Amino acid sequence: NAGVMQNPRHLVRRRGQEARLRCSPMKGHSHVYWYRQLPEEGLKFMVYLQKENIIDESGMPKERFSAEFPKEGPSILRIQQVVRGDSAAYFCASSPMNRVGNTEAFFGQGTRLTVV
Amino acid sequence: GESVGLHLPTLSVQEGDNSIINCAYSNSASDYFIWYKQESGKGPQFIIDIRSNMDKRQGQRVTVLLNKTVKHLSLQIAATQPGDSAVYFCADSDSWGKLQFGAGTQVVVTP
């Protein structure tokens, strides 16, 4: 059973470009969470999605950031018009549908975004 | 806002000794806690969890203690090994599985 897959592992974008980060949850998991980690800091929650639904986006910046988890395919975190402050590691985690809360979330290896 | 935080940013421990990493949380409604280990360039890896109806839980070489009275959590690693060198995070989970992480403690194992 493959773990949570994120790609790309490293992404370099110039200021003003768009960044698309992909996350394929573990097989059988329908809950996806995105977190951002700045250097030397802990992970900060961004958004929680289930298939075709955004459940909690309280950690998402109001502008330029969006996320989706379509019925088919991976979850996408999209950052438009990137700025240097967007440089960070972005992690995706998934958990199984029938055990939400009080259960282990499995993390991917992250996408390291560098904005130049 | 309510948060989960750690006391020590860096812990240096000799190989073979026991490590203790501490964590304070502020949300008295928190009822599920997890410790994660993160190695350089990798994602967080689950170590051990504990629910609020417990005060101690043991795994392989690791023990988590929960003191709800003072809202304190600790992770004990027995016979620390070089492979234990990493950053350790505590986190609490809400009912939706959303995690709130502390800042992390860097554990450095010296020979």
Coordinates of N, CA and C in Angstrom, one line a residue:
Chain A
N1 N 0.9 -1.2 0.0 CA 0.0 0.0 0.0 C 0.9 1.2 0.0
A2 N 0.9 2.0 -1.1 CA 1.7 3.1 -1.2 C 1.3 4.2 -0.2
G3 N 2.2 5.0 0.3 CA 1.9 6.0 1.2 C 1.3 7.2 0.5
V4 N 1.2 8.3 1.2 CA 0.8 9.5 0.6 C 1.8 10.0 -0.4
M5 N 1.4 10.3 -1.6 CA 2.4 10.7 -2.6 C 2.2 12.2 -3.0
Q6 N 3.3 12.9 -2.9 CA 3.2 14.3 -3.2 C 4.2 14.5 -4.4
N7 N 3.8 15.4 -5.3 CA 4.7 15.8 -6.4 C 4.4 17.2 -6.8
P8 N 5.4 17.9 -7.3 CA 6.8 17.5 -7.3 C 7.4 17.6 -5.9
R9 N 8.6 17.0 -5.7 CA 9.2 17.1 -4.4 C 9.8 18.5 -4.2
H10 N 10.3 19.0 -5.3 CA 10.9 20.4 -5.3 C 10.3 21.2 -6.5
L11 N 10.0 22.4 -6.2 CA 9.4 23.3 -7.2 C 10.0 24.7 -7.1
V12 N 10.5 25.2 -8.2 CA 11.0 26.5 -8.2 C 10.1 27.3 -9.2
R13 N 9.7 28.5 -8.7 CA 8.8 29.4 -9.4 C 9.4 30.8 -9.3
R14 N 9.2 31.5 -10.4 CA 9.5 33.0 -10.3 C 8.3 33.7 -9.8
R15 N 8.6 34.8 -9.2 CA 7.5 35.7 -8.6 C 6.5 36.0 -9.7
G16 N 5.3 35.8 -9.3 CA 4.2 36.1 -10.3 C 3.7 34.8 -11.0
Q17 N 4.4 33.7 -11.0 CA 4.0 32.5 -11.6 C 3.0 31.8 -10.7
E18 N 2.5 30.7 -11.3 CA 1.6 29.8 -10.5 C 2.3 28.6 -10.1
A19 N 1.9 28.1 -8.9 CA 2.5 26.8 -8.4 C 1.3 25.9 -8.2
R20 N 1.5 24.6 -8.7 CA 0.5 23.6 -8.5 C 1.1 22.4 -7.8
L21 N 0.6 22.1 -6.6 CA 1.1 21.0 -5.8 C 0.1 19.9 -5.8
R22 N 0.6 18.7 -5.9 CA -0.4 17.5 -6.0 C -0.2 16.6 -4.9
C23 N -1.3 16.0 -4.5 CA -1.2 15.0 -3.4 C -2.2 13.9 -3.7
S24 N -1.6 12.7 -3.7 CA -2.5 11.5 -3.8 C -2.5 10.8 -2.5
P25 N -3.7 10.7 -1.8 CA -3.8 10.1 -0.5 C -3.5 8.6 -0.6
M26 N -3.4 8.1 0.6 CA -3.3 6.6 0.7 C -4.5 6.0 0.2
K27 N -4.4 4.8 -0.4 CA -5.5 4.1 -0.9 C -6.6 3.9 0.2
G28 N -7.8 4.2 -0.2 CA -8.9 4.1 0.8 C -9.1 5.3 1.7
H29 N -8.2 6.3 1.6 CA -8.4 7.5 2.4 C -9.1 8.6 1.6
S30 N -10.1 9.2 2.2 CA -10.9 10.2 1.4 C -10.8 11.5 2.1
H31 N -10.0 11.6 3.2 CA -9.8 12.9 3.9 C -8.4 13.4 3.6
V32 N -8.2 14.6 3.2 CA -6.9 15.2 2.8 C -6.8 16.5 3.6
Y33 N -5.6 16.7 4.1 CA -5.2 17.9 4.8 C -3.9 18.5 4.2
W34 N -3.9 19.8 4.1 CA -2.7 20.5 3.6 C -2.1 21.3 4.8
Y35 N -0.8 21.3 4.9 CA -0.1 22.0 5.9 C 1.1 22.7 5.3
R36 N 1.5 23.9 5.9 CA 2.6 24.6 5.4 C 3.6 24.7 6.5
Q37 N 4.9 24.5 6.2 CA 6.0 24.6 7.2 C 7.0 25.5 6.7
L38 N 7.2 26.6 7.5 CA 8.3 27.5 7.2 C 9.6 27.0 7.9
P39 N 10.8 27.4 7.4 CA 12.0 26.9 8.0 C 12.0 27.1 9.5
E40 N 12.5 26.1 10.2 CA 12.6 26.2 11.7 C 11.3 26.4 12.4
E41 N 10.2 26.0 11.8 CA 8.9 26.2 12.4 C 8.1 24.9 12.3
G42 N 7.0 24.9 13.1 CA 6.1 23.7 13.0 C 5.2 23.8 11.8
L43 N 4.4 22.8 11.6 CA 3.5 22.8 10.5 C 2.2 23.6 10.9
K44 N 1.7 24.3 9.9 CA 0.5 25.1 10.1 C -0.6 24.6 9.2
F45 N -1.7 24.3 9.8 CA -2.9 23.8 9.0 C -3.3 24.9 8.0
M46 N -3.6 24.4 6.8 CA -4.2 25.3 5.8 C -5.6 24.9 5.5
V47 N -5.8 23.7 5.0 CA -7.2 23.3 4.5 C -7.4 21.8 4.7
Y48 N -8.7 21.5 4.9 CA -9.1 20.1 5.0 C -10.2 19.8 4.0
L49 N -10.0 18.8 3.2 CA -10.9 18.5 2.1 C -11.3 17.0 2.2
Q50 N -12.6 16.8 1.8 CA -13.0 15.4 1.4 C -13.3 15.5 -0.1
K51 N -13.6 14.3 -0.6 CA -13.8 14.3 -2.0 C -14.9 15.3 -2.5
E52 N -14.5 16.2 -3.3 CA -15.3 17.3 -3.9 C -15.8 18.3 -2.9
N53 N -15.3 18.3 -1.7 CA -15.8 19.3 -0.7 C -14.6 19.8 0.1
I54 N -14.7 21.1 0.3 CA -13.8 21.8 1.2 C -14.5 21.8 2.6
I55 N -13.9 21.2 3.6 CA -14.6 21.1 4.9 C -14.1 22.3 5.8
D56 N -12.8 22.6 5.8 CA -12.3 23.6 6.6 C -11.1 24.3 5.9
E57 N -11.3 25.6 5.6 CA -10.2 26.3 4.9 C -9.7 27.5 5.8
S58 N -9.9 27.3 7.1 CA -9.6 28.4 8.0 C -8.1 28.8 8.0
G59 N -7.2 28.0 7.5 CA -5.8 28.3 7.5 C -5.3 28.8 6.2
M60 N -6.2 28.9 5.2 CA -5.8 29.3 3.9 C -5.8 30.8 3.8
P61 N -4.7 31.4 3.2 CA -4.7 32.8 2.9 C -5.9 33.1 2.1
K62 N -6.5 34.3 2.3 CA -7.7 34.7 1.6 C -7.5 34.9 0.1
E63 N -6.4 35.2 -0.3 CA -6.1 35.5 -1.7 C -5.0 34.6 -2.3
R64 N -5.1 34.3 -3.5 CA -4.1 33.6 -4.3 C -4.0 32.1 -4.0
F65 N -4.5 31.6 -2.9 CA -4.5 30.2 -2.6 C -5.8 29.5 -2.8
S66 N -5.8 28.3 -3.4 CA -7.0 27.5 -3.5 C -6.7 26.1 -3.4
A67 N -7.6 25.2 -3.1 CA -7.4 23.8 -3.0 C -8.6 23.1 -3.5
E68 N -8.4 21.9 -4.1 CA -9.5 21.1 -4.5 C -9.1 19.6 -4.4
F69 N -10.1 18.8 -4.3 CA -10.0 17.3 -4.2 C -11.1 16.7 -5.0
P70 N -10.8 16.6 -6.3 CA -11.9 16.1 -7.2 C -12.3 14.7 -7.0
K71 N -13.4 14.3 -7.6 CA -13.8 12.9 -7.4 C -12.8 11.9 -8.0
E72 N -12.2 12.3 -9.0 CA -11.1 11.5 -9.6 C -9.8 12.3 -9.6
G73 N -8.7 11.6 -9.2 CA -7.4 12.3 -9.3 C -7.0 12.9 -8.0
P74 N -5.8 13.5 -8.0 CA -5.2 13.9 -6.7 C -5.8 15.2 -6.2
S75 N -5.5 15.5 -5.0 CA -5.8 16.8 -4.4 C -4.8 17.8 -5.0
I76 N -5.2 19.0 -5.3 CA -4.3 20.1 -5.8 C -4.4 21.3 -4.9
L77 N -3.2 21.8 -4.5 CA -3.1 23.1 -3.9 C -2.5 24.0 -4.9
R78 N -3.2 25.1 -5.1 CA -2.8 26.0 -6.2 C -2.5 27.4 -5.6
I79 N -1.3 27.9 -5.9 CA -0.9 29.2 -5.5 C -0.7 30.1 -6.7
Q80 N -1.5 31.1 -6.8 CA -1.4 32.0 -8.0 C -0.5 33.2 -7.6
Q81 N 0.2 33.7 -8.7 CA 1.0 34.9 -8.5 C 1.9 34.8 -7.3
V82 N 2.8 33.8 -7.2 CA 3.6 33.5 -6.1 C 4.5 34.6 -5.7
V83 N 4.7 34.8 -4.4 CA 5.6 35.8 -3.9 C 6.7 35.0 -3.0
R84 N 7.8 35.7 -2.7 CA 8.9 35.1 -2.0 C 8.4 34.5 -0.7
G85 N 7.5 35.1 0.0 CA 6.9 34.7 1.2 C 6.2 33.3 1.1
D86 N 5.9 32.9 -0.1 CA 5.2 31.6 -0.2 C 6.3 30.4 -0.2
S87 N 7.5 30.8 -0.2 CA 8.6 29.7 -0.1 C 8.4 29.0 1.2
A88 N 8.2 27.7 1.1 CA 8.0 26.9 2.3 C 7.9 25.4 1.8
A89 N 7.8 24.5 2.8 CA 7.5 23.1 2.5 C 6.0 22.9 2.7
Y90 N 5.4 22.3 1.8 CA 3.9 22.1 1.9 C 3.7 20.6 2.0
F91 N 3.0 20.2 3.1 CA 2.8 18.8 3.3 C 1.3 18.5 3.2
C92 N 1.1 17.3 2.7 CA -0.3 16.8 2.6 C -0.4 15.6 3.6
A93 N -1.5 15.4 4.2 CA -1.7 14.2 5.0 C -3.1 13.7 4.6
S94 N -3.3 12.4 4.9 CA -4.6 11.8 4.6 C -5.0 10.9 5.8
S95 N -6.3 10.7 5.9 CA -6.8 9.7 6.9 C -8.0 9.0 6.3
P96 N -8.3 7.8 6.9 CA -9.4 7.0 6.3 C -10.7 7.6 6.6
M97 N -11.7 7.4 5.8 CA -13.0 8.0 5.9 C -13.7 7.6 7.2
N98 N -13.5 6.3 7.6 CA -14.4 5.8 8.7 C -13.7 6.1 10.1
R99 N -12.7 6.8 10.1 CA -12.0 7.1 11.4 C -11.5 8.5 11.5
V100 N -12.4 9.4 11.3 CA -12.0 10.8 11.3 C -11.8 11.3 12.8
G101 N -10.8 12.0 13.0 CA -10.5 12.5 14.4 C -10.0 11.3 15.2
N102 N -9.2 11.6 16.1 CA -8.6 10.6 17.0 C -8.1 9.4 16.2
T103 N -7.4 9.7 15.1 CA -6.8 8.7 14.4 C -5.6 9.3 13.7
E104 N -4.7 8.4 13.4 CA -3.4 8.8 12.8 C -3.6 9.3 11.4
A105 N -3.0 10.5 11.2 CA -2.9 11.0 9.8 C -1.5 10.7 9.2
F106 N -1.5 10.2 8.0 CA -0.3 9.9 7.3 C 0.2 11.0 6.4
F107 N 1.4 11.4 6.6 CA 2.0 12.5 5.8 C 2.8 12.0 4.6
G108 N 2.7 12.9 3.6 CA 3.6 12.7 2.4 C 5.0 13.3 2.7
Q109 N 5.9 13.2 1.8 CA 7.2 13.8 1.9 C 7.3 15.3 1.7
G110 N 6.2 15.8 1.2 CA 6.2 17.3 1.1 C 6.7 17.8 -0.3
T111 N 6.3 19.0 -0.6 CA 6.8 19.7 -1.8 C 7.5 21.0 -1.3
R112 N 8.7 21.1 -1.6 CA 9.5 22.3 -1.2 C 9.4 23.3 -2.3
L113 N 8.7 24.4 -2.1 CA 8.5 25.5 -3.0 C 9.5 26.6 -2.8
T114 N 10.2 26.9 -3.8 CA 11.1 28.1 -3.7 C 10.7 29.1 -4.7
V115 N 10.5 30.3 -4.3 CA 10.1 31.4 -5.2 C 11.3 32.3 -5.4
V116 N 11.7 32.5 -6.6 CA 12.9 33.3 -6.9 C 12.6 34.6 -7.6
Chain B
G1 N -4.5 32.9 20.2 CA -5.3 31.7 20.0 C -4.8 30.6 20.8
E2 N -5.6 29.5 20.8 CA -5.1 28.3 21.6 C -4.0 27.6 20.8
S3 N -3.1 27.1 21.5 CA -1.9 26.5 20.8 C -1.3 25.4 21.6
V4 N -0.5 24.6 20.9 CA 0.3 23.6 21.5 C 1.7 24.0 21.3
G5 N 2.5 24.0 22.4 CA 3.9 24.5 22.3 C 4.9 23.7 23.1
L6 N 6.1 23.8 22.7 CA 7.2 23.0 23.3 C 8.1 23.9 24.2
H7 N 8.7 23.3 25.2 CA 9.5 24.1 26.1 C 10.9 24.3 25.6
L8 N 11.6 23.3 25.0 CA 13.0 23.4 24.6 C 13.1 23.3 23.1
P9 N 13.8 24.2 22.5 CA 14.1 24.1 21.1 C 15.1 23.0 20.7
T10 N 16.1 22.8 21.5 CA 17.1 21.8 21.2 C 17.4 20.9 22.4
L11 N 17.5 19.6 22.2 CA 17.9 18.7 23.2 C 19.1 17.9 22.7
S12 N 20.2 18.0 23.5 CA 21.4 17.2 23.1 C 21.5 16.0 24.1
V13 N 21.5 14.8 23.6 CA 21.5 13.6 24.5 C 22.6 12.6 24.0
Q14 N 23.2 12.0 25.0 CA 24.3 11.0 24.6 C 23.6 9.7 24.2
E15 N 24.2 9.1 23.3 CA 23.7 7.8 22.8 C 23.6 6.8 24.0
G16 N 22.5 6.2 24.0 CA 22.2 5.2 25.1 C 21.5 5.8 26.3
D17 N 21.5 7.1 26.4 CA 20.7 7.8 27.5 C 19.3 7.9 27.1
N18 N 18.4 8.2 28.1 CA 17.0 8.4 27.8 C 16.8 9.9 27.5
S19 N 15.8 10.2 26.6 CA 15.5 11.5 26.2 C 14.1 11.8 26.7
I20 N 13.9 13.1 27.1 CA 12.5 13.5 27.5 C 12.3 14.8 26.8
I21 N 11.2 14.8 26.1 CA 10.8 16.0 25.3 C 9.4 16.5 25.9
N22 N 9.3 17.7 26.2 CA 8.1 18.2 26.9 C 7.3 19.1 25.9
C23 N 6.0 19.2 26.2 CA 5.1 19.9 25.4 C 3.9 20.4 26.3
A24 N 3.6 21.7 26.1 CA 2.4 22.3 26.9 C 1.3 22.6 25.9
Y25 N 0.1 22.4 26.3 CA -1.0 22.7 25.4 C -2.0 23.6 26.2
S26 N -2.7 24.4 25.5 CA -3.5 25.4 26.2 C -5.0 25.1 26.1
N27 N -5.4 24.3 25.1 CA -6.8 24.0 24.9 C -7.3 22.9 25.8
S28 N -8.0 23.2 26.9 CA -8.4 22.2 27.8 C -9.4 21.2 27.2
A29 N -10.0 21.6 26.1 CA -10.9 20.7 25.4 C -10.2 19.6 24.5
S30 N -8.9 19.8 24.4 CA -8.1 18.8 23.5 C -8.3 17.4 24.1
D31 N -8.6 16.4 23.3 CA -8.7 15.1 23.8 C -7.9 14.0 23.1
Y32 N -7.1 14.5 22.1 CA -6.3 13.5 21.4 C -5.0 14.1 21.0
F33 N -3.9 13.5 21.4 CA -2.6 14.1 21.1 C -1.7 13.1 20.4
I34 N -0.8 13.6 19.6 CA 0.1 12.8 18.8 C 1.5 13.3 18.9
W35 N 2.5 12.5 18.9 CA 3.9 12.9 18.7 C 4.3 12.4 17.3
Y36 N 5.0 13.4 16.6 CA 5.6 13.1 15.3 C 7.1 13.3 15.3
K37 N 7.7 12.6 14.5 CA 9.2 12.7 14.3 C 9.4 13.2 12.9
Q38 N 10.2 14.2 12.7 CA 10.5 14.7 11.4 C 12.0 14.7 11.1
E39 N 12.5 13.9 10.2 CA 13.9 13.9 9.8 C 14.0 15.0 8.7
S40 N 15.3 15.4 8.5 CA 15.5 16.4 7.6 C 15.1 16.1 6.2
G41 N 14.3 16.9 5.6 CA 13.8 16.7 4.2 C 12.7 15.7 4.0
K42 N 12.1 15.3 5.2 CA 11.1 14.3 5.1 C 9.8 14.8 5.8
G43 N 8.7 14.1 5.6 CA 7.5 14.5 6.2 C 7.4 13.9 7.6
P44 N 6.5 14.5 8.4 CA 6.3 14.0 9.8 C 5.9 12.5 9.8
Q45 N 6.5 11.8 10.8 CA 6.2 10.4 10.9 C 5.6 10.1 12.3
F46 N 4.5 9.5 12.3 CA 3.8 9.2 13.5 C 4.7 8.3 14.5
I47 N 4.7 8.7 15.7 CA 5.4 8.0 16.7 C 4.5 7.3 17.7
I48 N 3.6 8.0 18.3 CA 2.7 7.5 19.3 C 1.6 8.5 19.6
D49 N 0.5 8.0 20.0 CA -0.6 8.9 20.3 C -1.2 8.6 21.7
I50 N -2.0 9.5 22.2 CA -2.6 9.2 23.5 C -4.0 10.0 23.5
R51 N -5.0 9.4 24.1 CA -6.2 10.0 24.3 C -6.3 10.6 25.7
S52 N -7.2 11.5 25.9 CA -7.3 12.2 27.1 C -7.8 11.4 28.3
N53 N -8.4 10.2 28.0 CA -8.8 9.3 29.1 C -7.7 8.4 29.6
M54 N -6.5 8.7 29.1 CA -5.3 7.9 29.5 C -4.3 8.9 30.1
D55 N -3.4 8.4 30.9 CA -2.3 9.3 31.3 C -0.9 8.8 30.9
K56 N -0.9 7.6 30.4 CA 0.4 7.0 30.0 C 0.1 6.0 28.9
R57 N 1.0 6.0 27.9 CA 1.0 5.0 26.8 C 2.4 4.6 26.4
Q58 N 2.6 3.4 26.2 CA 4.0 2.9 25.9 C 4.0 2.3 24.5
G59 N 5.1 2.6 23.8 CA 5.3 1.9 22.5 C 6.7 1.2 22.6
Q60 N 7.2 1.0 21.4 CA 8.6 0.4 21.4 C 9.6 1.5 21.7
R61 N 10.2 1.5 22.8 CA 11.2 2.5 23.3 C 10.7 3.9 23.5
V62 N 9.4 4.1 23.3 CA 8.8 5.4 23.6 C 7.7 5.3 24.5
T63 N 7.5 6.3 25.3 CA 6.4 6.4 26.3 C 5.9 7.9 26.2
V64 N 4.6 8.0 26.2 CA 4.0 9.3 26.2 C 3.2 9.4 27.6
L65 N 3.4 10.6 28.2 CA 2.8 10.9 29.5 C 1.9 12.1 29.3
L66 N 0.7 12.0 29.8 CA -0.2 13.1 29.7 C -0.7 13.6 31.1
N67 N -0.5 14.8 31.4 CA -1.0 15.4 32.7 C -2.0 16.4 32.4
K68 N -3.2 16.1 32.5 CA -4.3 17.0 32.1 C -4.5 18.1 33.1
T69 N -4.1 17.9 34.3 CA -4.2 18.9 35.3 C -3.4 20.2 35.0
V70 N -2.2 20.0 34.5 CA -1.3 21.1 34.1 C -1.2 21.2 32.6
K71 N -2.0 20.5 31.9 CA -2.0 20.5 30.4 C -0.6 20.3 29.9
H72 N 0.0 19.2 30.2 CA 1.4 18.9 29.8 C 1.5 17.5 29.3
L73 N 2.3 17.4 28.2 CA 2.6 16.2 27.5 C 4.1 16.0 27.4
S74 N 4.5 14.7 27.6 CA 5.9 14.5 27.4 C 6.1 13.2 26.6
L75 N 7.3 13.2 25.9 CA 7.7 12.0 25.1 C 9.0 11.5 25.7
Q76 N 9.1 10.3 26.1 CA 10.3 9.7 26.6 C 10.8 8.7 25.6
I77 N 12.1 8.8 25.3 CA 12.7 7.8 24.4 C 13.8 7.1 25.2
A78 N 13.6 5.8 25.2 CA 14.6 5.0 26.0 C 15.8 4.7 25.1
A79 N 17.0 4.7 25.8 CA 18.2 4.2 25.1 C 18.3 4.9 23.7
T80 N 18.4 6.2 23.7 CA 18.4 7.0 22.5 C 19.5 6.5 21.6
Q81 N 19.2 6.4 20.3 CA 20.1 6.0 19.3 C 20.3 7.1 18.2
P82 N 21.4 7.0 17.5 CA 21.7 8.0 16.5 C 20.5 8.2 15.5
G83 N 19.8 7.2 15.2 CA 18.7 7.3 14.3 C 17.5 8.1 14.9
D84 N 17.6 8.4 16.2 CA 16.5 9.2 16.8 C 16.7 10.7 16.6
S85 N 17.9 11.1 16.1 CA 18.1 12.5 15.8 C 17.1 13.0 14.8
A86 N 16.4 14.0 15.2 CA 15.3 14.5 14.4 C 14.7 15.7 15.1
V87 N 13.7 16.3 14.5 CA 12.8 17.2 15.2 C 11.5 16.5 15.6
Y88 N 11.1 16.7 16.8 CA 10.0 16.1 17.4 C 8.9 17.1 17.6
F89 N 7.7 16.8 17.2 CA 6.5 17.7 17.3 C 5.4 17.0 18.1
C90 N 4.8 17.8 19.0 CA 3.6 17.3 19.6 C 2.5 18.0 18.8
A91 N 1.3 17.4 18.8 CA 0.2 18.0 18.1 C -1.1 17.5 18.8
D92 N -2.1 18.3 18.7 CA -3.4 17.9 19.1 C -4.4 17.9 17.9
S93 N -5.3 17.0 18.0 CA -6.2 16.8 16.9 C -7.7 17.2 17.3
D94 N -8.4 17.9 16.4 CA -9.8 18.1 16.7 C -10.6 17.0 16.2
S95 N -11.9 17.1 16.3 CA -12.7 15.9 15.9 C -12.7 15.7 14.4
W96 N -12.2 16.7 13.6 CA -12.1 16.5 12.1 C -10.8 16.0 11.7
G97 N -9.9 15.7 12.7 CA -8.6 15.3 12.3 C -7.6 16.4 12.0
K98 N -8.0 17.6 12.2 CA -7.1 18.7 11.9 C -6.1 18.8 13.1
L99 N -4.8 18.9 12.7 CA -3.8 18.9 13.7 C -3.3 20.3 14.0
Q100 N -3.0 20.6 15.2 CA -2.3 21.8 15.6 C -1.0 21.5 16.2
F101 N 0.1 21.9 15.6 CA 1.4 21.5 16.0 C 2.1 22.5 16.9
G102 N 3.0 22.0 17.7 CA 3.9 22.9 18.4 C 5.1 23.2 17.5
A103 N 6.0 24.0 18.0 CA 7.1 24.5 17.3 C 8.2 23.5 17.0
G104 N 8.3 22.5 17.8 CA 9.3 21.4 17.6 C 10.5 21.5 18.5
T105 N 11.0 20.3 18.8 CA 12.3 20.2 19.5 C 13.3 19.4 18.7
Q106 N 14.4 20.0 18.5 CA 15.5 19.3 17.8 C 16.2 18.4 18.7
V107 N 16.2 17.1 18.5 CA 17.0 16.2 19.3 C 18.3 15.8 18.6
V108 N 19.4 16.0 19.2 CA 20.7 15.7 18.7 C 21.4 14.6 19.5
V109 N 21.6 13.5 18.9 CA 22.2 12.4 19.7 C 23.7 12.4 19.4
T110 N 24.5 12.4 20.5 CA 25.9 12.5 20.4 C 26.5 11.1 20.8
P111 N 27.6 10.7 20.2 CA 28.2 9.4 20.5 C 28.9 9.4 21.9

